[in-house]
Amino acid sequence: MTHPDTDLPPHNGWHLPHVVRALRESREVTHRVRHQGRLRELPSREVLTHIMQGLSAALFPTHYGRPDLNDESIDFFVGHTLHDTLGMLNDQVRRALMFNATADASEDADLAPRAAATVRALAEQLPDIRGALFSDLQAAWQGDPAATGMSEILLCYPGITAIVHHRIAHALLRLGTPLLARLIADIAHARTGIDIHPGAQIGRGFFIDHGTGVVIGETCVIGENVRLYQAVTLGAKRFPADENGHLLKGQPRHPIVEDDVVIYAGATVLGRITIGRGSTIGGNVWLTQSVPQHSNVSQALSRQS
Amino acid sequence: MTHPDTDLPPHNGWHLPHVVRALRESREVTHRVRHQGRLRELPSREVLTHIMQGLSAALFPTHYGRPDLNDESIDFFVGHTLHDTLGMLNDQVRRALMFNATADASEDADLAPRAAATVRALAEQLPDIRGALFSDLQAAWQGDPAATGMSEILLCYPGITAIVHHRIAHALLRLGTPLLARLIADIAHARTGIDIHPGAQIGRGFFIDHGTGVVIGETCVIGENVRLYQAVTLGAKRFPADENGHLLKGQPRHPIVEDDVVIYAGATVLGRITIGRGSTIGGNVWLTQSVPQHSNVSQALSRQS
Amino acid sequence: MTHPDTDLPPHNGWHLPHVVRALRESREVTHRVRHQGRLRELPSREVLTHIMQGLSAALFPTHYGRPDLNDESIDFFVGHTLHDTLGMLNDQVRRALMFNATADASEDADLAPRAAATVRALAEQLPDIRGALFSDLQAAWQGDPAATGMSEILLCYPGITAIVHHRIAHALLRLGTPLLARLIADIAHARTGIDIHPGAQIGRGFFIDHGTGVVIGETCVIGENVRLYQAVTLGAKRFPADENGHLLKGQPRHPIVEDDVVIYAGATVLGRITIGRGSTIGGNVWLTQSVPQHSNVSQALSRQS
Amino acid sequence: MTHPDTDLPPHNGWHLPHVVRALRESREVTHRVRHQGRLRELPSREVLTHIMQGLSAALFPTHYGRPDLNDESIDFFVGHTLHDTLGMLNDQVRRALMFNATADASEDADLAPRAAATVRALAEQLPDIRGALFSDLQAAWQGDPAATGMSEILLCYPGITAIVHHRIAHALLRLGTPLLARLIADIAHARTGIDIHPGAQIGRGFFIDHGTGVVIGETCVIGENVRLYQAVTLGAKRFPADENGHLLKGQPRHPIVEDDVVIYAGATVLGRITIGRGSTIGGNVWLTQSVPQHSNVSQALSRQS
Amino acid sequence: MTHPDTDLPPHNGWHLPHVVRALRESREVTHRVRHQGRLRELPSREVLTHIMQGLSAALFPTHYGRPDLNDESIDFFVGHTLHDTLGMLNDQVRRALMFNATADASEDADLAPRAAATVRALAEQLPDIRGALFSDLQAAWQGDPAATGMSEILLCYPGITAIVHHRIAHALLRLGTPLLARLIADIAHARTGIDIHPGAQIGRGFFIDHGTGVVIGETCVIGENVRLYQAVTLGAKRFPADENGHLLKGQPRHPIVEDDVVIYAGATVLGRITIGRGSTIGGNVWLTQSVPQHSNVSQALSRQS
Amino acid sequence: MTHPDTDLPPHNGWHLPHVVRALRESREVTHRVRHQGRLRELPSREVLTHIMQGLSAALFPTHYGRPDLNDESIDFFVGHTLHDTLGMLNDQVRRALMFNATADASEDADLAPRAAATVRALAEQLPDIRGALFSDLQAAWQGDPAATGMSEILLCYPGITAIVHHRIAHALLRLGTPLLARLIADIAHARTGIDIHPGAQIGRGFFIDHGTGVVIGETCVIGENVRLYQAVTLGAKRFPADENGHLLKGQPRHPIVEDDVVIYAGATVLGRITIGRGSTIGGNVWLTQSVPQHSNVSQALSRQS
């Protein structure tokens, strides 16, 4: 209750009542229809950060949970962590369901069982998610000569943090909670500089090295054993709009990357194009057309003076 | 008071007195004139982070404050949050004023009323800042086909975090506290990967998508409804120096971007050039000369083998 | 012990025993040989973050420690902070030594004295590390016209955060704890977007401006007074593999950058090439061949339509 | 998620599965009927401690809230603190209602509106509770020659802490939530050594000096301007039982103390007796019979050898 | 690292070096022989408080752990809490063993396995301790007409807190760690005002009502189904000394209380006397001689004027 | 900023504006003259609790500070802890000086140097306070047959906690800050059940065993080597009042206890009487007259039926 680092305000204060009233007026102008007759509690970024720590700990208990687990304690830890985490997630899912585009107040009574079913479905998928993540770890080990061991990869590679968040965010998106999925994606983005839209479909054995500045768009489809480096963009070329100029949402507009492709740092790949299986895209390349299997695309040279 | 995770040091210790003495000698060599006869307390990054959370909460109470506010409680929340936050800011402003280039000890008695006046002026500007931020939110909504609602934009878009911080940092810079402004800018940079110097002038309806790697320089002037993508640089081409080779500080050296311009990912725009109204600058473009209104600049193609 | 934000689970629960069992089976498939007969406790990213705060505070007490230190208290602060921090580090080093590639159980008894010797050696190097960092601060002051003072540089420049972490990580790597070094490097990467492998050798007077997206590889050798801008990559061109296709680890494969070189934003420099003393590499340049002293390399121009 | 001060368990562990199973068997033996078909979430002592801090702060904002409030901020603080605190209380009341003796599962749907009505009724009573507490403060000021000011009394007197908690606990008891009332009473007891059952009826101007060891029973009735010292017991003499030897709960069995009575340290007053208005009960007195108005009861003298 | 509520010290400071030196001299005078050639780390009251919370939670999971446990999660919670808690206890036991009167440096190598054996033995006893505590709960229910349910007794009765701590402290004392036992006893004493020496032997079905001021000495022997009220002392009459006047430690000097005894508030029972089975000792009684079975002792009446 | 355990309030809320207004009216009735033209910031119980932890740690570094200190680190710890603690104390003293009875607004400018002088004087006294406390520890060791070592006494004896707090509170009272002294005394009272007014003068070698319920009044004078047990009261018999019936504050009204006196549990000693050197006062004795040196006072026996 005490706030020790606040100075006493000067005697005549900050004109608080005036500022509060002006801010209220600003709110009333801008979102007059906010409530729509019901109070909707937003999901919490802070709680979702805890949830992601909990799910990561359940998936890789000694690396993301506690380092002191042994054979007799590890299942107790996993079970308790899941109980704790899934309970928090249940509450966040319930909140998020209210923000779905199609939600209206008549469905509110239905939210609790839908939230529980969503959480149960995610829990059911966790072992498969762990399997996919293990393939990603193996890809990192095989792809980076600087890696000295699995523990280093789990603890120090932002690309692993990004894919752990993405695989869970993608599952939540498919289970019908896009707002939670986006929050989880941005939590990973803020921590790693890697921005993967939760809608992107990504196959097993995926590895991003260094990672800062990578952007992977909503409708990307990425095959197995694909490797990206920092600052790669898999983006949209232009945004289809309807006859009124409003953007059409959800249209396929990002690249398809087939199996066994490597894309080097700074490459920009735009539009619903396909990079054929086994291709290599060089650093800083700007690519807006499909390339066949086993292509090798590189940038024009720089000029030296 | 207890520090449970510290091991007992080995019996012969770390040679602490020796190391402490050597570090003192290192300090004495390097900043002999540190005090200049008075003790100046630095602003605190941690406290400024809290201040930015408080101001964000006062501006958008349900999204950045608490999700459970209703009509009878929201003004109490806003008023209390401002009281709390502005008191902390008052103390930070007072500290920061001592670090202004022109400050000397003779003015110290004057700092408390100057700090209070600065805080009061910022409070007065908050409703207008909120108005500008609302135009930024609308720009995000109109500019990104992946956005599903205002709540997603407020909670998940690093570009929004960046502009919230910038508009407050810019106001504090103009009110005479550049060190606080820079700290706020770097708090946003660390969280979003977007580096906007607080001196940059940015019009309403500004939107940065994805954002990692964006750099906007100190003397940029950006019009209304401008949209940037990740890794765009609006930088200086070279730095004017005086006859002794010392850099001239504060000279206009960054681009002017007029209204309704879009700059795609990775474009580099350098020097005091002007991008005319309504222009589009393509991804990865390298631009060091002014372009007229409604220009369309794009990169040379890559070579495919 | 209370967890107030967890909802009661629905009556039929999450099928926890089933999920826990499936996760156990997933772990057993993927790392059957984890223990190798001993329980190895991993280093903690959270504790290392505290250690880096403590070492930073010991090096620059008023900027990274407490702003209220004066002549009679500063050595007490430094000595106590080192005692606290080096004790924590001792424990982390002991853990990390177990993860060295060559470690086996027969050496475990030896770990405590080796950890203590490592910590003592690092403590001994701190004054020299401080000297190098001071040269980096001076380089920042001389290289950025927007800088208004040393305090701004220490508090607000991500490039300084990155080099403080790197110089300590590099020392720890040379002292035989690569896993700690990598964790420290990634702590800095997550906060700044600057990814410097701890193996890189970097001379005095080093400055990175803005910094997001910079990547500096493991075997880089960088001279004195080198300046980089955001999104510069000093990377490997390709990875030597042995006859079985396994990557050869630790081979020199990254650039040598001689003294007094400036590399502008977005430049990509790949392979074991040498950039001669006094050269300037322009923004977005793609460079895979050595250049002589005082070269000036710039990008081909963009096309305007 | 990390627990840094936990040692690695020895290799053969603690036999956790065995201990967990034995504890489960112990639970199953002792409370086989715990659930009664529904899961009831207990109120939280920790949350109630926060609630009492919040209500105390709303009642005496500068003493129990924040010391820096001024005329423009105090109502914002009070309103926000009440919003925060009453929301927490609402949840605790809902939980507590499930534990009422008469509660059964068929009423669960009804709990949310009943909880809200309870909280609203308590909020309505707060100004009157504050009035009664102010009379208690005045009694402390008039009764203790060592008191130097109202701030000392509010901040340093355990008797004030006890009566603040009691007046709120008593109100909650009358509003139908005895379990919360008892928890609040024990929070005060643990902090002050003063044990007042929330059922006790206490008039205005009540003061307990020093207070350690005071016990005031469930069915006490205390008039106005009564003063007690440490270790006074107002207890039951014996407990009426039914024909089966089971204690009868809720019977009047504690003293009635009329207005203007003083009871000195260590006095023990037992049974449904009446201490007449204006009486004085001496230290260490043992009293089990009613005394008329203006009585003066003192202990037999000690023997000196 | 920041300490926001510390003022800048005045310019001439606190004469810290002088005060530090004088305190060092004071330490050197008073405990010249402290180290005895080895550094002994003291147990931590704060960590023991966490350990007691953890053990309490393992014994009564929904009341002292988390209220949201259900059939599928409760064993995971108990197992994980024990793993966490017993690991912390292991470290505290190891420290405490160094402080045993007979400990010397030659035994230090032996401490780790002895600590682990101690913890394993305590874990083994937990189900029996739970059984004894359940008999104490039943005694509270049967002995207090104000009790409304088992949850109230577990959450609100200081006598239960005291006996939970005592039964564990007593077990640790018997397992050879008296310093931990005393710390746990004082943790309970500070919270409840009930001071039970861990050496006291206490039978099943024990209940203390109200409790403030109760003192139970080291060599007390208490039978089954004994009930005490506040401020009861079971103490020593005098302390046997050896021929040099030094107190003899550990001699039987406190009362034996047989089964089914009730001792009312404020009674003082001193010396190695026996209170026979089924006796009742009245409030404020002073008793220094044994009484036979089924005695009924009460105080002389007070004098009324 | 998030408050996860607050439920959404019901739709019609708590009538907050009404309750806030009623509470404001209640405040305006009861302390109309609160401000007296200046805003006075109250000292903080929470901060004083930290200050007492810091001073205790500076006095007994390994027991109340950190257990891992060794010869090379202990002075750094003591010096840093004092810097930290005395800075906090300086701020609290400055606040407290405003609340002295004689303070008025004209003296406010003078408060900062007076606060600094007060803190400096207390720091100067710390070594002597430590000496007195060491004599108290020796008295505990000699007086309690259950004590097994100095560490047990420092860590587990509430009487030691009480006298550590008292000796500092008494010094602060004499230095002119009675409000801080009283807060410190009540912090000790809440933790130990021992209530010593900071005005009491207490000689060296003082020991209170068990302690719950001890009360020592403002004007007590206690000699050297005095020992008290639980529930001893050294109180006032009656309070002198002036002709208007107002209590006279500060008059000598509590006992004088000469050297080498022992007072057993529950004894009540009232009024300005003298207990002669070397006397023994028995348990539960009620004493209101002076007794000569070497007296032996005991209670009348209880009646047995």
CSV table of N, CA and C in Angstrom, one decimal, chain E residues 248-281:
chain,number,residue,atom,x,y,z
E,248,LEU,N,22.3,-26.4,35.0
E,248,LEU,CA,22.4,-27.7,34.3
E,248,LEU,C,21.3,-27.7,33.2
E,249,LYS,N,21.7,-28.0,32.0
E,249,LYS,CA,20.8,-28.0,30.9
E,249,LYS,C,20.2,-29.4,30.7
E,250,GLY,N,18.9,-29.4,30.3
E,250,GLY,CA,18.2,-30.6,29.9
E,250,GLY,C,17.6,-31.4,31.1
E,251,GLN,N,17.7,-31.0,32.3
E,251,GLN,CA,17.1,-31.7,33.5
E,251,GLN,C,15.6,-31.6,33.4
E,252,PRO,N,14.9,-32.7,33.8
E,252,PRO,CA,13.4,-32.6,33.9
E,252,PRO,C,13.0,-31.6,34.9
E,253,ARG,N,12.3,-30.6,34.6
E,253,ARG,CA,11.9,-29.5,35.5
E,253,ARG,C,10.6,-28.9,35.2
E,254,HIS,N,9.8,-29.5,34.3
E,254,HIS,CA,8.5,-29.0,34.0
E,254,HIS,C,7.4,-30.0,34.3
E,255,PRO,N,6.2,-29.6,34.3
E,255,PRO,CA,5.1,-30.5,34.8
E,255,PRO,C,4.8,-31.7,33.8
E,256,ILE,N,4.3,-32.7,34.5
E,256,ILE,CA,3.7,-33.8,33.7
E,256,ILE,C,2.1,-33.6,33.8
E,257,VAL,N,1.5,-33.6,32.7
E,257,VAL,CA,0.0,-33.4,32.7
E,257,VAL,C,-0.6,-34.7,32.1
E,258,GLU,N,-1.4,-35.4,32.9
E,258,GLU,CA,-1.9,-36.6,32.4
E,258,GLU,C,-3.1,-36.4,31.5
E,259,ASP,N,-3.7,-37.5,31.0
E,259,ASP,CA,-4.8,-37.5,30.0
E,259,ASP,C,-6.0,-36.7,30.6
E,260,ASP,N,-6.7,-36.1,29.7
E,260,ASP,CA,-8.0,-35.6,30.0
E,260,ASP,C,-8.0,-34.5,31.0
E,261,VAL,N,-6.9,-33.7,31.0
E,261,VAL,CA,-6.9,-32.5,31.9
E,261,VAL,C,-7.3,-31.3,31.2
E,262,VAL,N,-8.0,-30.4,31.9
E,262,VAL,CA,-8.3,-29.0,31.4
E,262,VAL,C,-7.6,-28.0,32.3
E,263,ILE,N,-6.9,-27.0,31.7
E,263,ILE,CA,-6.3,-26.0,32.5
E,263,ILE,C,-6.8,-24.6,31.9
E,264,TYR,N,-7.5,-23.9,32.8
E,264,TYR,CA,-8.1,-22.6,32.4
E,264,TYR,C,-7.1,-21.5,32.3
E,265,ALA,N,-7.6,-20.4,31.7
E,265,ALA,CA,-6.8,-19.2,31.4
E,265,ALA,C,-6.0,-18.7,32.6
E,266,GLY,N,-4.7,-18.4,32.3
E,266,GLY,CA,-3.9,-17.7,33.3
E,266,GLY,C,-3.3,-18.6,34.4
E,267,ALA,N,-3.6,-19.9,34.4
E,267,ALA,CA,-3.1,-20.8,35.4
E,267,ALA,C,-1.6,-20.9,35.2
E,268,THR,N,-0.9,-21.0,36.3
E,268,THR,CA,0.6,-21.2,36.3
E,268,THR,C,0.9,-22.4,37.0
E,269,VAL,N,1.5,-23.4,36.3
E,269,VAL,CA,1.9,-24.7,36.9
E,269,VAL,C,3.4,-24.8,36.8
E,270,LEU,N,4.0,-25.0,37.9
E,270,LEU,CA,5.5,-24.9,37.9
E,270,LEU,C,6.1,-26.1,38.5
E,271,GLY,N,7.3,-26.6,37.9
E,271,GLY,CA,8.1,-27.6,38.5
E,271,GLY,C,7.7,-29.0,38.0
E,272,ARG,N,8.5,-30.0,38.4
E,272,ARG,CA,8.3,-31.4,37.9
E,272,ARG,C,7.2,-32.0,38.8
E,273,ILE,N,6.0,-31.5,38.7
E,273,ILE,CA,4.9,-32.0,39.4
E,273,ILE,C,4.0,-32.8,38.4
E,274,THR,N,3.0,-33.5,38.9
E,274,THR,CA,2.1,-34.2,38.1
E,274,THR,C,0.7,-33.8,38.3
E,275,ILE,N,-0.1,-33.5,37.3
E,275,ILE,CA,-1.5,-33.2,37.4
E,275,ILE,C,-2.2,-34.5,36.9
E,276,GLY,N,-2.9,-35.1,37.9
E,276,GLY,CA,-3.5,-36.4,37.6
E,276,GLY,C,-4.6,-36.4,36.6
E,277,ARG,N,-4.8,-37.5,36.0
E,277,ARG,CA,-5.7,-37.7,34.9
E,277,ARG,C,-7.1,-37.1,35.2
E,278,GLY,N,-7.7,-36.4,34.3
E,278,GLY,CA,-9.1,-36.0,34.5
E,278,GLY,C,-9.2,-34.7,35.4
E,279,SER,N,-8.1,-34.1,35.8
E,279,SER,CA,-8.2,-32.9,36.7
E,279,SER,C,-8.6,-31.7,35.9
E,280,THR,N,-9.1,-30.7,36.7
E,280,THR,CA,-9.4,-29.4,36.1
E,280,THR,C,-8.7,-28.4,37.0
E,281,ILE,N,-7.9,-27.5,36.3
E,281,ILE,CA,-7.2,-26.4,37.0
E,281,ILE,C,-7.8,-25.1,36.6
